[in-house]
């Protein structure tokens, strides 16, 4: 608003400044990346722009704990093309260990084998930065740590002051209700379930879409992803190799990285390709329009498409809008 004036903001868009700055958060991101074994290349380190990283990123205090994942043919093609037209491509930092790694909690992660399985599923190689690979093995060593599976928290219980949590009530796998006392309760059940738990626990003021008052349940936003298929004539994309987050991206049109004067909108999108490893059956819908649908000719077209068809994506800013809520 400071840069373009009020008229640039579409009517009904819900905006609010963050209560914390990036610089305040940076040490926590840094610690998280080291625990998660993130693989990437810094683009801005201690105030200096670093070749090969994302020049638009916020200033970092240290490099990523592991080097970026290996680039594949698809990410090479994208990066070469982007550079030719003056853009600044970079390998997207990935929550996948590019090397064998021991994180600050003493947990070992295996080097990614580029099997591509993790786009939709877990990693059997302990390379993907999910809690079961990087955090839970360390917690399991503690005598006072217990994981209860097949249980569901119903609500956080509050002290008489209504401001402090005293624990949670939950159902176990036999549908028996229990109360677990706690000094600290963390709601980390993703956006929808967090809102549900806050409402059931009577924490905060529920959002009322008619009067537009209250906070809990207000301003939902998610990813805005759009994309297009790309059909090469004669490539070898070797899509049996890949990793769920193995991507090359440009941020030249993301966020406020470009001048929006007179454009009538704010925000933007990162544009990327993902060498994610094509699933043999899942990729069968990636044939060019007009391809045969059956028989020998379909098999020929499908074999060609496996090496030649891929996708380009835009992952855009998502603003909450009042019209969608009321
Ligand atoms: S590609 Fe994914 S599933 Fe395969 S080893 Fe790497 S992180 Fe694990």
Short mmCIF file of C-alpha atoms and ligand atoms in Angstrom, two decimals:
data_model
loop_
_atom_site.label_atom_id
_atom_site.label_comp_id
_atom_site.label_asym_id
_atom_site.label_seq_id
_atom_site.Cartn_x
_atom_site.Cartn_y
_atom_site.Cartn_z
CA UNK A 1 0.00 0.00 0.00
CA UNK A 2 2.93 2.26 0.85
CA UNK A 3 4.41 1.64 -2.61
CA UNK A 4 1.33 1.76 -4.86
CA UNK A 5 -1.44 3.44 -2.84
CA UNK A 6 -4.77 2.12 -1.60
CA UNK A 7 -6.32 1.85 -5.07
CA UNK A 8 -4.02 -1.07 -5.91
CA UNK A 9 -5.75 -3.32 -3.35
CA UNK A 10 -8.88 -5.03 -4.68
CA UNK A 11 -12.03 -4.38 -2.61
CA UNK A 12 -12.64 -7.11 -0.03
CA UNK A 13 -9.06 -8.38 0.16
CA UNK A 14 -8.11 -9.01 3.80
CA UNK A 15 -4.64 -7.73 4.53
CA UNK A 16 -2.70 -7.18 7.71
CA UNK A 17 0.97 -6.60 8.44
CA UNK A 18 2.86 -9.47 10.05
CA UNK A 19 3.40 -9.09 13.78
CA UNK A 20 7.04 -10.19 13.40
CA UNK A 21 9.72 -9.33 10.89
CA UNK A 22 11.67 -11.74 8.70
CA UNK A 23 14.91 -10.79 10.50
CA UNK A 24 13.35 -11.80 13.82
CA UNK A 25 12.33 -15.16 12.37
CA UNK A 26 15.54 -15.89 10.46
CA UNK A 27 17.44 -17.61 13.33
CA UNK A 28 14.50 -20.00 13.78
CA UNK A 29 14.33 -20.77 10.05
CA UNK A 30 18.08 -21.38 10.18
CA UNK A 31 17.74 -23.84 13.07
CA UNK A 32 14.79 -25.57 11.41
CA UNK A 33 16.69 -26.01 8.13
CA UNK A 34 19.59 -27.60 9.97
CA UNK A 35 17.30 -30.03 11.78
CA UNK A 36 15.40 -30.81 8.57
CA UNK A 37 18.56 -31.27 6.45
CA UNK A 38 17.43 -28.80 3.78
CA UNK A 39 19.43 -28.91 0.53
CA UNK A 40 19.91 -25.60 -1.25
CA UNK A 41 22.14 -22.73 -2.23
CA UNK A 42 21.98 -19.39 -0.40
CA UNK A 43 21.15 -16.40 -2.59
CA UNK A 44 21.78 -13.71 0.00
CA UNK A 45 24.25 -14.46 2.74
CA UNK A 46 25.20 -11.87 5.39
CA UNK A 47 24.14 -9.07 3.06
CA UNK A 48 25.97 -10.42 0.01
CA UNK A 49 24.19 -11.70 -3.12
CA UNK A 50 25.50 -15.19 -3.96
CA UNK A 51 25.63 -16.52 -7.51
CA UNK A 52 23.42 -19.58 -8.05
CA UNK A 53 20.98 -18.90 -5.22
CA UNK A 54 17.75 -16.93 -5.20
CA UNK A 55 18.79 -13.25 -5.26
CA UNK A 56 15.32 -12.21 -4.06
CA UNK A 57 15.36 -14.21 -0.84
CA UNK A 58 15.64 -12.59 2.60
CA UNK A 59 19.10 -12.21 4.09
CA UNK A 60 20.46 -15.44 5.58
CA UNK A 61 22.96 -15.85 8.43
CA UNK A 62 24.38 -19.14 7.12
CA UNK A 63 24.39 -21.46 4.10
CA UNK A 64 21.88 -24.29 3.83
CA UNK A 65 23.17 -27.32 5.72
CA UNK A 66 23.44 -29.38 2.50
CA UNK A 67 24.23 -28.46 -1.13
CA UNK A 68 21.32 -28.23 -3.59
CA UNK A 69 19.96 -31.43 -5.13
CA UNK A 70 21.54 -32.45 -8.45
CA UNK A 71 20.00 -30.69 -11.42
CA UNK A 72 18.22 -32.94 -13.95
CA UNK A 73 17.78 -32.45 -17.70
CA UNK A 74 14.46 -30.66 -17.17
CA UNK A 75 15.81 -28.21 -14.59
CA UNK A 76 18.88 -27.62 -16.82
CA UNK A 77 16.68 -26.74 -19.82
CA UNK A 78 14.57 -24.37 -17.70
CA UNK A 79 17.58 -22.65 -16.13
CA UNK A 80 19.35 -22.20 -19.48
CA UNK A 81 16.21 -20.75 -21.08
CA UNK A 82 15.52 -18.45 -18.14
CA UNK A 83 19.08 -17.08 -18.17
CA UNK A 84 18.85 -16.44 -21.92
CA UNK A 85 15.94 -14.05 -21.36
CA UNK A 86 17.61 -12.30 -18.41
CA UNK A 87 15.86 -14.06 -15.51
CA UNK A 88 17.57 -15.42 -12.42
CA UNK A 89 16.90 -19.15 -12.02
CA UNK A 90 17.87 -21.08 -8.91
CA UNK A 91 17.48 -24.60 -7.55
CA UNK A 92 14.62 -24.49 -5.06
CA UNK A 93 15.79 -25.42 -1.54
CA UNK A 94 14.41 -28.90 -0.89
CA UNK A 95 13.48 -30.80 2.25
CA UNK A 96 15.46 -33.78 1.00
CA UNK A 97 19.02 -34.65 2.01
CA UNK A 98 21.36 -34.36 -0.97
CA UNK A 99 24.15 -36.04 1.05
CA UNK A 100 24.41 -38.36 4.04
CA UNK A 101 23.76 -36.07 7.00
CA UNK A 102 23.65 -36.03 10.79
CA UNK A 103 21.42 -33.25 12.05
CA UNK A 104 21.96 -31.20 15.27
CA UNK A 105 19.71 -33.66 17.16
CA UNK A 106 22.09 -36.49 16.22
CA UNK A 107 19.64 -38.06 13.75
CA UNK A 108 21.16 -39.64 10.61
CA UNK A 109 19.56 -39.02 7.22
CA UNK A 110 20.41 -41.07 4.12
CA UNK A 111 21.39 -39.40 0.83
CA UNK A 112 18.49 -39.03 -1.61
CA UNK A 113 18.56 -41.63 -4.40
CA UNK A 114 16.27 -39.61 -6.73
CA UNK A 115 13.67 -42.38 -6.85
CA UNK A 116 10.87 -39.80 -7.05
CA UNK A 117 8.65 -41.67 -4.62
CA UNK A 118 8.18 -38.78 -2.21
CA UNK A 119 6.05 -36.50 -4.37
CA UNK A 120 2.98 -38.11 -2.85
CA UNK A 121 4.38 -40.66 -0.40
CA UNK A 122 6.84 -41.08 2.44
CA UNK A 123 10.53 -41.83 1.93
CA UNK A 124 11.84 -45.26 2.92
CA UNK A 125 15.40 -43.97 2.67
CA UNK A 126 15.22 -41.46 5.58
CA UNK A 127 16.11 -38.67 3.13
CA UNK A 128 12.89 -36.65 3.19
CA UNK A 129 12.66 -33.98 5.88
CA UNK A 130 9.55 -35.31 7.54
CA UNK A 131 9.30 -35.44 11.36
CA UNK A 132 9.55 -39.25 11.36
CA UNK A 133 12.99 -38.94 9.72
CA UNK A 134 14.50 -35.87 11.46
CA UNK A 135 12.89 -35.32 14.86
CA UNK A 136 10.99 -38.33 16.19
CA UNK A 137 14.04 -40.67 16.26
CA UNK A 138 15.74 -38.21 18.67
CA UNK A 139 12.62 -37.87 20.83
CA UNK A 140 12.23 -41.66 21.02
CA UNK A 141 15.53 -41.78 22.95
CA UNK A 142 13.95 -39.81 25.81
CA UNK A 143 12.41 -41.81 28.62
CA UNK A 144 9.68 -39.19 29.12
CA UNK A 145 8.50 -39.20 25.48
CA UNK A 146 5.45 -41.15 24.28
CA UNK A 147 3.69 -41.10 20.92
CA UNK A 148 0.04 -42.08 20.94
CA UNK A 149 -1.04 -43.23 17.50
CA UNK A 150 -4.66 -43.68 16.37
CA UNK A 151 -5.76 -41.06 18.91
CA UNK A 152 -7.46 -37.74 18.29
CA UNK A 153 -7.44 -34.57 20.41
CA UNK A 154 -10.97 -33.26 21.00
CA UNK A 155 -10.11 -29.93 22.60
CA UNK A 156 -7.57 -28.05 24.69
CA UNK A 157 -8.74 -27.62 28.29
CA UNK A 158 -8.45 -24.17 29.80
CA UNK A 159 -7.68 -22.92 33.30
CA UNK A 160 -10.28 -20.83 35.15
CA UNK A 161 -8.76 -17.63 33.78
CA UNK A 162 -9.75 -18.84 30.27
CA UNK A 163 -6.32 -17.79 29.01
CA UNK A 164 -4.06 -20.70 29.93
CA UNK A 165 -4.26 -24.27 28.66
CA UNK A 166 -4.01 -27.00 31.28
CA UNK A 167 -3.87 -29.94 28.88
CA UNK A 168 -5.98 -31.70 26.25
CA UNK A 169 -8.87 -34.16 26.14
CA UNK A 170 -8.42 -36.94 23.59
CA UNK A 171 -9.93 -40.19 22.35
CA UNK A 172 -7.67 -43.23 22.24
CA UNK A 173 -7.85 -46.05 19.68
CA UNK A 174 -10.61 -47.73 21.73
CA UNK A 175 -12.67 -44.52 21.63
CA UNK A 176 -12.14 -43.98 25.34
CA UNK A 177 -11.80 -40.35 26.41
CA UNK A 178 -8.77 -39.27 28.47
CA UNK A 179 -7.38 -36.07 29.81
CA UNK A 180 -3.67 -35.34 29.40
CA UNK A 181 -2.40 -32.52 31.66
CA UNK A 182 0.32 -30.33 30.13
CA UNK A 183 2.37 -27.21 30.80
CA UNK A 184 2.44 -26.37 27.09
CA UNK A 185 -0.12 -27.28 24.43
CA UNK A 186 0.83 -26.77 20.77
CA UNK A 187 -1.90 -26.91 18.13
CA UNK A 188 -0.15 -28.10 14.98
CA UNK A 189 -2.92 -29.88 13.10
CA UNK A 190 -2.81 -27.72 9.92
CA UNK A 191 -5.04 -24.76 9.25
CA UNK A 192 -8.55 -26.29 9.13
CA UNK A 193 -8.14 -28.62 12.09
CA UNK A 194 -6.37 -25.92 14.12
CA UNK A 195 -9.34 -23.58 13.63
CA UNK A 196 -11.72 -26.40 14.56
CA UNK A 197 -9.76 -27.13 17.75
CA UNK A 198 -9.63 -23.44 18.68
CA UNK A 199 -13.40 -23.17 18.26
CA UNK A 200 -14.09 -26.39 20.22
CA UNK A 201 -11.69 -25.21 22.96
CA UNK A 202 -13.38 -21.79 23.08
CA UNK A 203 -10.08 -20.01 22.50
CA UNK A 204 -10.26 -16.61 20.82
CA UNK A 205 -13.24 -14.83 19.26
CA UNK A 206 -14.87 -16.80 16.41
CA UNK A 207 -15.05 -14.93 13.10
CA UNK A 208 -18.55 -13.81 12.14
CA UNK A 209 -18.78 -13.36 8.36
CA UNK A 210 -21.92 -11.20 8.69
CA UNK A 211 -20.61 -8.64 11.17
CA UNK A 212 -17.00 -9.22 10.04
CA UNK A 213 -15.83 -9.33 13.63
CA UNK A 214 -13.69 -11.91 15.41
CA UNK A 215 -10.48 -13.62 14.42
CA UNK A 216 -10.68 -17.44 14.64
CA UNK A 217 -11.58 -18.81 11.20
CA UNK A 218 -11.05 -15.50 9.43
CA UNK A 219 -8.94 -15.06 6.31
CA UNK A 220 -8.22 -18.54 4.99
CA UNK A 221 -5.72 -18.62 2.17
CA UNK A 222 -3.90 -21.42 0.41
CA UNK A 223 -1.70 -22.04 -2.62
CA UNK A 224 -2.72 -20.65 -5.99
CA UNK A 225 -1.18 -23.02 -8.52
CA UNK A 226 -1.63 -22.86 -12.26
CA UNK A 227 0.34 -24.54 -14.99
CA UNK A 228 0.63 -25.79 -18.53
CA UNK A 229 1.93 -28.94 -20.21
CA UNK A 230 5.08 -28.67 -22.31
CA UNK A 231 5.60 -31.10 -25.19
CA UNK A 232 9.14 -31.43 -26.52
CA UNK A 233 9.77 -32.93 -29.94
CA UNK A 234 12.80 -35.02 -29.20
CA UNK A 235 14.13 -34.85 -25.64
CA UNK A 236 15.37 -37.31 -23.06
CA UNK A 237 13.88 -36.02 -19.83
CA UNK A 238 14.46 -39.42 -18.16
CA UNK A 239 11.54 -38.85 -15.86
CA UNK A 240 12.06 -42.09 -13.99
CA UNK A 241 14.66 -40.08 -12.01
CA UNK A 242 13.59 -37.17 -9.82
CA UNK A 243 12.64 -36.05 -6.35
CA UNK A 244 9.43 -34.48 -5.04
CA UNK A 245 10.94 -31.00 -4.56
CA UNK A 246 13.64 -31.05 -7.24
CA UNK A 247 12.83 -27.78 -8.95
CA UNK A 248 14.31 -24.85 -10.80
CA UNK A 249 12.45 -21.59 -10.30
CA UNK A 250 12.49 -17.90 -11.15
CA UNK A 251 11.23 -15.38 -8.63
CA UNK A 252 11.51 -12.37 -10.94
CA UNK A 253 7.69 -12.12 -11.01
CA UNK A 254 7.06 -13.26 -7.46
CA UNK A 255 5.80 -11.14 -4.53
CA UNK A 256 6.87 -7.54 -4.90
CA UNK A 257 10.03 -8.34 -6.89
CA UNK A 258 8.79 -6.30 -9.85
CA UNK A 259 7.08 -2.97 -10.29
CA UNK A 260 3.29 -3.34 -10.12
CA UNK A 261 2.56 0.30 -10.94
CA UNK A 262 -0.60 0.51 -13.04
CA UNK A 263 -1.12 -3.27 -13.06
CA UNK A 264 -4.08 -3.20 -10.66
CA UNK A 265 -2.90 -6.05 -8.46
CA UNK A 266 -0.29 -6.96 -5.88
CA UNK A 267 1.62 -10.20 -5.38
CA UNK A 268 2.84 -12.54 -8.08
CA UNK A 269 4.11 -16.05 -8.63
CA UNK A 270 7.24 -18.12 -8.61
CA UNK A 271 7.49 -19.94 -11.94
CA UNK A 272 9.05 -23.37 -11.85
CA UNK A 273 9.55 -26.81 -13.29
CA UNK A 274 9.73 -29.87 -11.04
CA UNK A 275 11.76 -32.94 -11.98
CA UNK A 276 9.60 -34.94 -9.63
CA UNK A 277 9.89 -38.36 -11.17
CA UNK A 278 6.96 -39.30 -13.41
CA UNK A 279 4.79 -42.18 -12.22
CA UNK A 280 4.31 -44.65 -15.09
CA UNK A 281 0.51 -44.74 -14.83
CA UNK A 282 -0.01 -41.27 -13.34
CA UNK A 283 1.86 -39.78 -16.28
CA UNK A 284 -0.42 -41.44 -18.82
CA UNK A 285 -2.66 -38.34 -18.88
CA UNK A 286 0.28 -36.25 -20.11
CA UNK A 287 -0.09 -37.07 -23.80
CA UNK A 288 -0.32 -34.14 -26.24
CA UNK A 289 -3.82 -33.22 -27.48
CA UNK A 290 -4.92 -35.36 -30.44
CA UNK A 291 -2.80 -38.38 -29.38
CA UNK A 292 -4.23 -41.85 -30.08
CA UNK A 293 -6.28 -43.14 -27.14
CA UNK A 294 -5.86 -46.89 -27.51
CA UNK A 295 -3.74 -49.75 -28.91
CA UNK A 296 -0.29 -49.81 -30.47
CA UNK A 297 -0.33 -46.16 -31.53
CA UNK A 298 -1.28 -45.07 -27.99
CA UNK A 299 1.65 -47.08 -26.58
CA UNK A 300 3.99 -45.37 -29.05
CA UNK A 301 2.63 -41.92 -28.12
CA UNK A 302 2.82 -42.73 -24.42
CA UNK A 303 6.46 -43.90 -24.68
CA UNK A 304 7.34 -40.69 -26.51
CA UNK A 305 5.47 -38.54 -23.97
CA UNK A 306 7.29 -40.15 -21.05
CA UNK A 307 10.53 -38.63 -22.33
CA UNK A 308 9.08 -35.47 -23.84
CA UNK A 309 6.08 -34.17 -21.90
CA UNK A 310 6.31 -32.25 -18.67
CA UNK A 311 4.74 -29.28 -16.90
CA UNK A 312 5.55 -25.71 -15.99
CA UNK A 313 3.88 -24.17 -12.94
CA UNK A 314 3.17 -20.80 -11.39
CA UNK A 315 2.80 -20.86 -7.61
CA UNK A 316 1.14 -17.59 -6.79
CA UNK A 317 0.28 -15.33 -3.91
CA UNK A 318 -3.04 -16.24 -2.33
CA UNK A 319 -5.01 -13.47 -0.63
CA UNK A 320 -8.08 -14.06 1.50
CA UNK A 321 -11.12 -12.29 0.14
CA UNK A 322 -14.31 -11.37 1.97
CA UNK A 323 -16.61 -12.34 -0.92
CA UNK A 324 -15.51 -15.96 -0.60
CA UNK A 325 -16.26 -16.00 3.11
CA UNK A 326 -19.73 -14.51 3.35
S1 LIG B 1 13.49 -39.02 -4.12
FE1 LIG B 1 12.26 -38.75 -2.29
S2 LIG B 1 11.61 -40.81 -1.72
FE2 LIG B 1 13.36 -41.03 -3.13
S3 LIG B 1 15.17 -41.12 -1.78
FE3 LIG B 1 14.89 -38.98 -2.37
S4 LIG B 1 13.70 -38.08 -0.69
FE4 LIG B 1 13.46 -40.32 -0.56
#
